Amino acid sequence: MHSDIDKLLADIFSSEDSPSLRELFEQRIILLNITKSQAYDALGMDKKSVEPILDNEAKQVDTIKLLKIGEFLNLDVEKTIQLYLNQNTAEKTKELNRTRKAKFIFENFDLAGLKKLGFINDIKNLAEIEERIVSFFGLKNIFEYRDETLTRVAFSKSKISASDKLRAFWIRTAYAQFETINNPNEFDRDRLKHLISRIKPYSRNEKDGFFKVCKALYHAGITVIFQRHIPQTQVRGATFVVNNKPCIIITDLFKRYGTIWFSLLHELFHALYHLDDIKTRSFHLTGEADLWLDNEEEADDFARRYFLPDERYKFIVPSISNHFVVQKYAKEWDIHPCLIYNFYCYDNPSYWPGYNKYDPGLDESVQKINAIPFNKETVSEIILEIKNNLELV
């Protein structure tokens, strides 16, 4: 539908030399060898109704009358509208396009949500909003934002909620960032399997461990960045396929150090075993309902047992209240103690308040891959430093 309107408007702007409705009307009555009065009778309209439309002097045009004139001139509906708009002032045509852009913005963006994110300043200044979106994503025009592959999940429902629009915006931003990074390394699945076997001890390095793992993954063709989650959504992580390579986003949902390690292994499981499924639609979100992947529980089990196999979990649970014992075995098992507490609290949520204090937080650990995109002018501005950090030998 949008492409049809795009074509029509493009034709209008490029057809300055097209004949006017007046010229076609005069030619038509000569060709038919009839008088104007006879033409009015054929149209079922009087002179006062026909002439202002032909001369572009009507303050308001009755659509049926315009289409009847078009039919008399042997024009189809699209051509009739095109010629009428073309003989209007340029300002009227621009106003039509402004209205169309405004409609598109309201349909596709949660303006209040974008303001809360700091992406826009004023929800009423639509021209400024359009310029901001086009500039940020590097689009040719606002209508390019509606990439069907990336937004079909968010916009597949008949009633689109504010959170659907924000989720689509988050997805579009994430994909644009990965396209800009453009990881030059080939994806090596065997190397990924080897790296996974060595990740665990890095969780004990609170400052640099997560980044070192992400850097190693980058050189195996897997790009990992960190990005804050969008309010009103539950996205914990996401796996995209860009240029046939897995790209992973880890979010700050729950704001726990243990969660980012768990989420990373969850997404790496998808990269290992579900890449072909994800390729068919370009991305998968973890934490949100997904109609295509039904193996979230399997990915969760993989991540959990990777860090803490069932037998070790059962062994440590009776001593969970003894921090000294938990620390001792966490060191022996090459994992951060907070992971033990996290898994226990997943099973026993009422204990979060008591054991949250053993989670060091995540700000320092993700600093070098932290995309804070929504206050930047362009996607490229966000990504350059992260790309340099990942590629630095």
Coordinates of C-alpha atoms in Angstrom, one line a residue:
M1 CA 0.0 0.0 0.0
H2 CA 2.8 2.4 1.0
S3 CA 4.7 1.7 -2.3
D4 CA 1.6 2.5 -4.3
I5 CA 1.3 5.9 -2.6
D6 CA 5.0 6.5 -2.9
K7 CA 4.8 5.9 -6.7
L8 CA 1.8 8.2 -7.0
L9 CA 3.6 11.1 -5.1
A10 CA 6.7 10.5 -7.1
D11 CA 4.8 10.8 -10.3
I12 CA 3.2 14.0 -9.1
F13 CA 6.5 15.6 -8.3
S14 CA 8.1 14.5 -11.6
S15 CA 5.2 15.3 -14.0
E16 CA 5.2 19.1 -14.2
D17 CA 4.7 19.0 -18.0
S18 CA 1.6 16.8 -17.8
P19 CA -1.6 18.3 -19.3
S20 CA -4.1 19.9 -17.0
L21 CA -7.6 18.7 -16.5
R22 CA -8.8 21.8 -18.3
E23 CA -6.6 21.0 -21.3
L24 CA -7.8 17.4 -21.4
F25 CA -11.5 18.5 -21.1
E26 CA -11.2 21.0 -24.0
Q27 CA -9.5 18.3 -26.1
R28 CA -12.2 15.8 -25.2
I29 CA -15.2 17.9 -26.3
I30 CA -13.4 18.6 -29.6
L31 CA -12.8 14.9 -30.1
L32 CA -16.4 14.1 -29.3
N33 CA -17.7 17.1 -31.3
I34 CA -20.0 18.2 -28.5
T35 CA -20.5 21.4 -26.6
K36 CA -19.6 22.2 -23.0
S37 CA -23.3 22.1 -22.1
Q38 CA -23.6 18.6 -23.5
A39 CA -20.5 17.6 -21.6
Y40 CA -22.0 18.9 -18.4
D41 CA -25.2 17.0 -19.1
A42 CA -23.1 13.8 -19.7
L43 CA -21.4 14.3 -16.4
G44 CA -24.8 15.0 -14.6
M45 CA -23.2 18.2 -13.3
D46 CA -23.8 21.9 -13.9
K47 CA -21.2 24.4 -15.0
K48 CA -20.7 25.8 -11.5
S49 CA -19.6 22.3 -10.3
V50 CA -17.4 21.4 -13.3
E51 CA -15.5 24.6 -14.1
P52 CA -13.9 25.3 -10.6
I53 CA -12.5 21.8 -10.6
L54 CA -11.1 22.1 -14.1
D55 CA -9.5 25.5 -13.2
N56 CA -8.3 24.5 -9.7
E57 CA -10.5 27.1 -8.1
A58 CA -12.7 24.9 -5.9
K59 CA -12.2 25.5 -2.2
Q60 CA -13.3 21.9 -1.5
V61 CA -13.5 19.2 -4.1
D62 CA -16.2 16.5 -4.0
T63 CA -14.3 13.3 -4.7
I64 CA -17.2 11.7 -6.7
K65 CA -17.4 14.8 -8.9
L66 CA -13.6 14.7 -9.6
L67 CA -13.8 11.0 -10.4
K68 CA -16.8 11.5 -12.8
I69 CA -14.7 14.1 -14.7
G70 CA -11.8 11.6 -14.8
E71 CA -14.1 8.9 -16.2
F72 CA -15.4 11.4 -18.9
L73 CA -11.7 12.1 -19.8
N74 CA -10.9 8.3 -20.0
L75 CA -8.6 8.5 -17.0
D76 CA -8.2 5.9 -14.3
V77 CA -8.6 6.8 -10.7
E78 CA -4.9 7.1 -10.0
K79 CA -4.3 9.3 -13.0
T80 CA -7.2 11.5 -12.2
I81 CA -5.9 12.2 -8.7
Q82 CA -2.4 12.6 -10.0
L83 CA -3.4 15.3 -12.5
Y84 CA -5.6 17.1 -10.0
L85 CA -2.9 17.2 -7.4
N86 CA -0.3 18.1 -10.0
Q87 CA -2.2 21.2 -11.0
N88 CA -2.6 22.2 -7.3
T89 CA 0.0 24.4 -5.7
A90 CA 3.2 22.7 -4.6
E91 CA 2.3 23.7 -1.0
K92 CA -0.9 21.6 -1.1
T93 CA 1.0 18.6 -2.4
K94 CA 3.6 19.0 0.3
E95 CA 0.9 19.2 2.9
L96 CA -0.5 15.9 1.7
N97 CA 3.0 14.4 2.1
R98 CA 3.4 15.9 5.5
T99 CA 0.1 14.3 6.6
R100 CA 1.2 11.0 5.3
K101 CA 4.5 11.2 7.2
A102 CA 2.7 12.2 10.4
K103 CA 0.3 9.2 10.0
F104 CA 3.3 6.9 9.5
I105 CA 5.1 8.2 12.6
F106 CA 2.0 7.8 14.8
E107 CA 1.5 4.3 13.4
N108 CA 5.0 3.1 13.9
F109 CA 6.5 4.9 16.9
D110 CA 5.6 5.3 20.6
L111 CA 6.5 8.9 20.9
A112 CA 6.0 9.1 24.7
G113 CA 8.3 6.1 25.1
L114 CA 11.0 7.6 22.8
K115 CA 10.9 10.8 24.8
K116 CA 11.5 8.8 28.0
L117 CA 14.4 7.1 26.4
G118 CA 15.9 10.5 25.6
F119 CA 15.7 9.8 21.8
I120 CA 13.4 12.8 21.1
N121 CA 12.8 16.0 23.0
D122 CA 9.3 17.0 21.9
I123 CA 6.5 14.6 20.9
K124 CA 4.6 17.4 19.1
N125 CA 7.4 18.5 16.7
L126 CA 6.8 15.9 13.9
A127 CA 9.2 17.5 11.5
E128 CA 12.0 17.3 14.1
I129 CA 11.1 13.7 14.9
E130 CA 11.2 12.7 11.3
E131 CA 14.6 14.3 10.8
R132 CA 15.9 12.6 14.0
I133 CA 14.8 9.1 12.9
V134 CA 16.1 9.5 9.3
S135 CA 19.4 10.8 10.5
F136 CA 19.9 8.3 13.3
F137 CA 19.3 5.2 11.1
G138 CA 20.8 6.7 7.9
L139 CA 17.6 6.3 6.0
K140 CA 16.7 7.9 2.7
N141 CA 13.3 8.7 4.0
I142 CA 11.1 7.9 7.0
F143 CA 9.2 5.2 5.2
E144 CA 12.4 3.0 4.9
Y145 CA 12.1 2.4 8.7
R146 CA 9.4 -0.1 8.1
D147 CA 11.7 -3.0 7.3
E148 CA 9.3 -6.0 6.9
T149 CA 11.8 -8.6 8.1
L150 CA 12.6 -6.7 11.3
T151 CA 9.2 -5.4 12.2
R152 CA 6.8 -8.1 11.2
V153 CA 6.7 -9.7 14.7
A154 CA 5.9 -6.3 16.3
F155 CA 3.4 -5.3 13.7
S156 CA 1.7 -8.7 13.0
K157 CA -1.2 -8.0 15.3
S158 CA -4.3 -6.1 14.3
K159 CA -3.9 -3.8 17.4
I160 CA -0.4 -2.5 17.9
S161 CA 0.5 -1.5 21.5
A162 CA 3.0 1.1 22.6
S163 CA 5.3 -1.7 23.8
D164 CA 5.1 -3.4 20.3
K165 CA 6.3 -0.1 18.8
L166 CA 9.1 0.3 21.3
R167 CA 10.2 -3.3 20.8
A168 CA 10.3 -2.8 17.0
F169 CA 12.4 0.3 17.5
W170 CA 14.8 -1.6 19.8
I171 CA 15.1 -4.4 17.2
R172 CA 15.7 -1.9 14.4
T173 CA 18.4 -0.1 16.5
A174 CA 20.1 -3.4 17.4
Y175 CA 20.2 -4.6 13.8
A176 CA 21.6 -1.3 12.5
Q177 CA 24.3 -1.4 15.1
F178 CA 25.4 -4.9 14.0
E179 CA 25.3 -3.8 10.4
T180 CA 27.6 -0.9 11.2
I181 CA 30.0 -3.1 13.2
N182 CA 30.2 -5.5 10.3
N183 CA 32.3 -8.1 12.0
P184 CA 35.0 -9.0 9.4
N185 CA 35.7 -12.4 10.9
E186 CA 34.1 -15.5 9.5
F187 CA 31.8 -17.4 11.8
D188 CA 33.6 -20.6 13.0
R189 CA 31.2 -22.9 14.7
D190 CA 33.9 -25.3 15.9
R191 CA 35.9 -22.4 17.4
L192 CA 32.7 -21.3 19.1
K193 CA 32.3 -24.7 20.7
H194 CA 35.9 -24.6 21.9
L195 CA 35.5 -21.1 23.3
I196 CA 32.3 -22.1 25.2
S197 CA 34.3 -24.8 27.0
R198 CA 36.7 -22.1 28.3
I199 CA 34.2 -19.3 29.3
K200 CA 33.3 -20.4 32.9
P201 CA 36.4 -19.1 34.9
Y202 CA 36.1 -15.6 33.3
S203 CA 33.0 -15.1 35.3
R204 CA 35.2 -14.7 38.4
N205 CA 36.9 -11.6 36.8
E206 CA 34.3 -9.0 37.6
K207 CA 36.0 -6.1 35.8
D208 CA 37.3 -7.6 32.5
G209 CA 36.1 -11.2 32.3
F210 CA 32.9 -10.5 30.3
F211 CA 34.7 -8.2 27.8
K212 CA 37.5 -10.7 27.3
V213 CA 35.0 -13.4 26.4
C214 CA 33.1 -11.1 24.1
K215 CA 36.4 -10.1 22.4
A216 CA 37.3 -13.8 21.8
L217 CA 33.9 -14.5 20.4
Y218 CA 34.2 -11.5 18.1
H219 CA 37.3 -13.0 16.5
A220 CA 35.3 -16.2 16.0
G221 CA 32.7 -14.3 14.0
I222 CA 30.2 -13.8 16.9
T223 CA 29.5 -10.2 17.8
V224 CA 28.2 -9.4 21.4
I225 CA 27.2 -6.0 22.6
F226 CA 25.4 -4.8 25.7
Q227 CA 22.3 -2.5 25.6
R228 CA 19.8 -1.4 28.1
H229 CA 16.4 -3.0 27.9
I230 CA 13.4 -1.1 26.7
P231 CA 10.8 -0.3 29.4
Q232 CA 7.5 -2.2 29.1
T233 CA 9.4 -5.2 27.6
Q234 CA 11.1 -8.3 29.1
V235 CA 13.9 -8.8 26.6
R236 CA 16.8 -10.4 28.5
G237 CA 18.9 -11.0 25.4
A238 CA 18.6 -11.5 21.7
T239 CA 20.3 -13.3 18.8
F240 CA 20.3 -11.8 15.4
V241 CA 21.8 -13.1 12.1
V242 CA 23.6 -10.3 10.2
N243 CA 25.6 -11.2 7.1
N244 CA 25.1 -14.9 8.0
K245 CA 26.9 -14.4 11.4
P246 CA 25.4 -14.6 14.9
C247 CA 25.1 -11.3 16.7
I248 CA 24.1 -11.2 20.3
I249 CA 22.7 -8.4 22.5
I250 CA 22.6 -8.8 26.3
T251 CA 20.4 -6.4 28.2
D252 CA 20.4 -5.0 31.7
L253 CA 17.0 -6.6 32.6
F254 CA 17.2 -7.3 36.4
K255 CA 20.6 -5.5 36.5
R256 CA 22.5 -8.5 37.8
Y257 CA 26.1 -9.6 37.0
G258 CA 25.0 -13.2 37.2
T259 CA 22.2 -12.7 34.7
I260 CA 24.5 -11.4 32.0
W261 CA 26.6 -14.6 32.1
F262 CA 23.5 -16.8 32.1
S263 CA 22.0 -14.8 29.2
L264 CA 25.2 -15.0 27.2
L265 CA 25.3 -18.8 27.4
H266 CA 21.6 -19.0 26.6
E267 CA 22.2 -17.0 23.4
L268 CA 25.3 -18.9 22.5
F269 CA 23.2 -22.1 22.7
H270 CA 20.9 -20.6 20.1
A271 CA 23.9 -19.6 18.0
L272 CA 25.2 -23.2 18.1
Y273 CA 22.0 -25.1 17.5
H274 CA 19.2 -22.8 16.1
L275 CA 21.0 -20.5 13.7
D276 CA 19.2 -21.7 10.6
D277 CA 15.8 -21.2 12.3
I278 CA 16.8 -17.7 13.3
K279 CA 18.1 -16.9 9.8
T280 CA 14.6 -17.2 8.4
R281 CA 13.4 -14.1 10.3
S282 CA 16.7 -12.4 11.2
F283 CA 16.4 -12.4 15.0
H284 CA 15.1 -14.1 18.2
L285 CA 14.2 -12.4 21.4
T286 CA 14.7 -14.1 24.8
G287 CA 12.2 -13.1 27.5
E288 CA 9.4 -12.3 25.1
A289 CA 6.9 -14.7 23.6
D290 CA 8.3 -16.3 20.5
L291 CA 6.1 -18.2 18.1
W292 CA 8.9 -19.8 16.2
L293 CA 11.4 -21.1 18.8
D294 CA 10.0 -23.5 21.3
N295 CA 13.3 -24.4 22.9
E296 CA 13.8 -21.6 25.4
E297 CA 13.7 -24.0 28.3
E298 CA 16.4 -26.1 26.6
A299 CA 18.6 -23.1 26.2
D300 CA 18.0 -22.1 29.9
D301 CA 18.9 -25.6 31.0
F302 CA 22.1 -25.5 29.0
A303 CA 23.2 -22.2 30.5
R304 CA 22.3 -23.2 34.0
R305 CA 24.0 -26.6 33.9
Y306 CA 27.0 -25.2 32.1
F307 CA 27.8 -23.1 35.2
L308 CA 26.3 -25.4 37.8
P309 CA 25.5 -29.0 37.0
D310 CA 22.6 -30.5 38.8
E311 CA 24.7 -32.6 41.1
R312 CA 26.7 -29.6 42.3
Y313 CA 23.6 -27.5 42.7
K314 CA 22.1 -30.2 45.0
F315 CA 25.3 -30.5 46.9
I316 CA 25.6 -26.7 47.6
V317 CA 21.9 -26.0 48.4
P318 CA 22.1 -27.2 52.1
S319 CA 25.0 -24.7 52.7
I320 CA 23.5 -21.8 50.8
S321 CA 23.2 -19.7 53.9
N322 CA 26.9 -20.1 54.6
H323 CA 28.7 -17.6 52.4
F324 CA 32.1 -19.0 53.3
V325 CA 31.2 -22.4 52.0
V326 CA 29.6 -20.9 48.8
Q327 CA 32.7 -18.9 48.1
K328 CA 34.9 -21.9 48.7
Y329 CA 33.1 -24.1 46.2
A330 CA 32.5 -21.4 43.7
K331 CA 36.3 -20.9 43.5
E332 CA 36.8 -24.7 43.2
W333 CA 34.2 -24.9 40.4
D334 CA 35.6 -21.8 38.6
I335 CA 32.5 -19.7 38.7
H336 CA 31.5 -16.5 40.4
P337 CA 29.6 -17.1 43.7
C338 CA 26.7 -14.9 42.6
L339 CA 25.8 -17.5 40.0
I340 CA 25.1 -20.1 42.8
Y341 CA 22.9 -17.6 44.6
N342 CA 21.2 -16.6 41.3
F343 CA 20.2 -20.2 40.5
Y344 CA 19.0 -20.7 44.0
C345 CA 16.9 -17.6 43.9
Y346 CA 15.4 -18.5 40.5
D347 CA 14.0 -21.6 42.3
N348 CA 13.2 -19.6 45.5
P349 CA 12.3 -16.1 44.5
S350 CA 11.5 -15.0 48.1
Y351 CA 15.3 -15.2 48.8
W352 CA 16.3 -12.5 46.4
P353 CA 16.3 -9.7 49.0
G354 CA 18.7 -11.7 51.2
Y355 CA 21.2 -12.8 48.5
N356 CA 21.2 -9.9 46.1
K357 CA 24.0 -8.3 48.1
Y358 CA 26.4 -11.0 46.7
D359 CA 25.9 -9.8 43.1
P360 CA 28.5 -7.2 42.2
G361 CA 26.4 -5.4 39.6
L362 CA 27.2 -5.2 35.9
D363 CA 28.2 -1.6 35.0
E364 CA 32.0 -2.1 35.1
S365 CA 31.9 -5.4 33.4
V366 CA 30.1 -4.2 30.3
Q367 CA 31.6 -0.8 29.9
K368 CA 33.7 -1.5 26.8
I369 CA 30.7 -3.0 24.9
N370 CA 28.0 -0.9 26.3
A371 CA 25.8 0.7 23.5
I372 CA 23.9 3.6 24.9
P373 CA 22.4 4.6 21.6
F374 CA 19.4 6.8 22.2
N375 CA 21.2 10.0 23.0
K376 CA 23.5 9.8 20.0
E377 CA 23.1 11.5 16.7
T378 CA 23.7 8.4 14.6
V379 CA 24.1 4.6 15.0
S380 CA 27.7 5.0 13.7
E381 CA 28.6 7.4 16.5
I382 CA 27.6 4.7 19.0
I383 CA 29.4 1.8 17.5
L384 CA 32.8 3.1 16.5
E385 CA 34.3 2.9 20.0
I386 CA 32.8 -0.5 20.6
K387 CA 34.2 -1.8 17.3
N388 CA 37.6 -0.4 18.1
N389 CA 37.5 -2.1 21.6
L390 CA 36.6 -5.5 20.1
E391 CA 39.2 -5.3 17.3
L392 CA 42.1 -4.0 19.3
V393 CA 44.7 -6.7 19.5

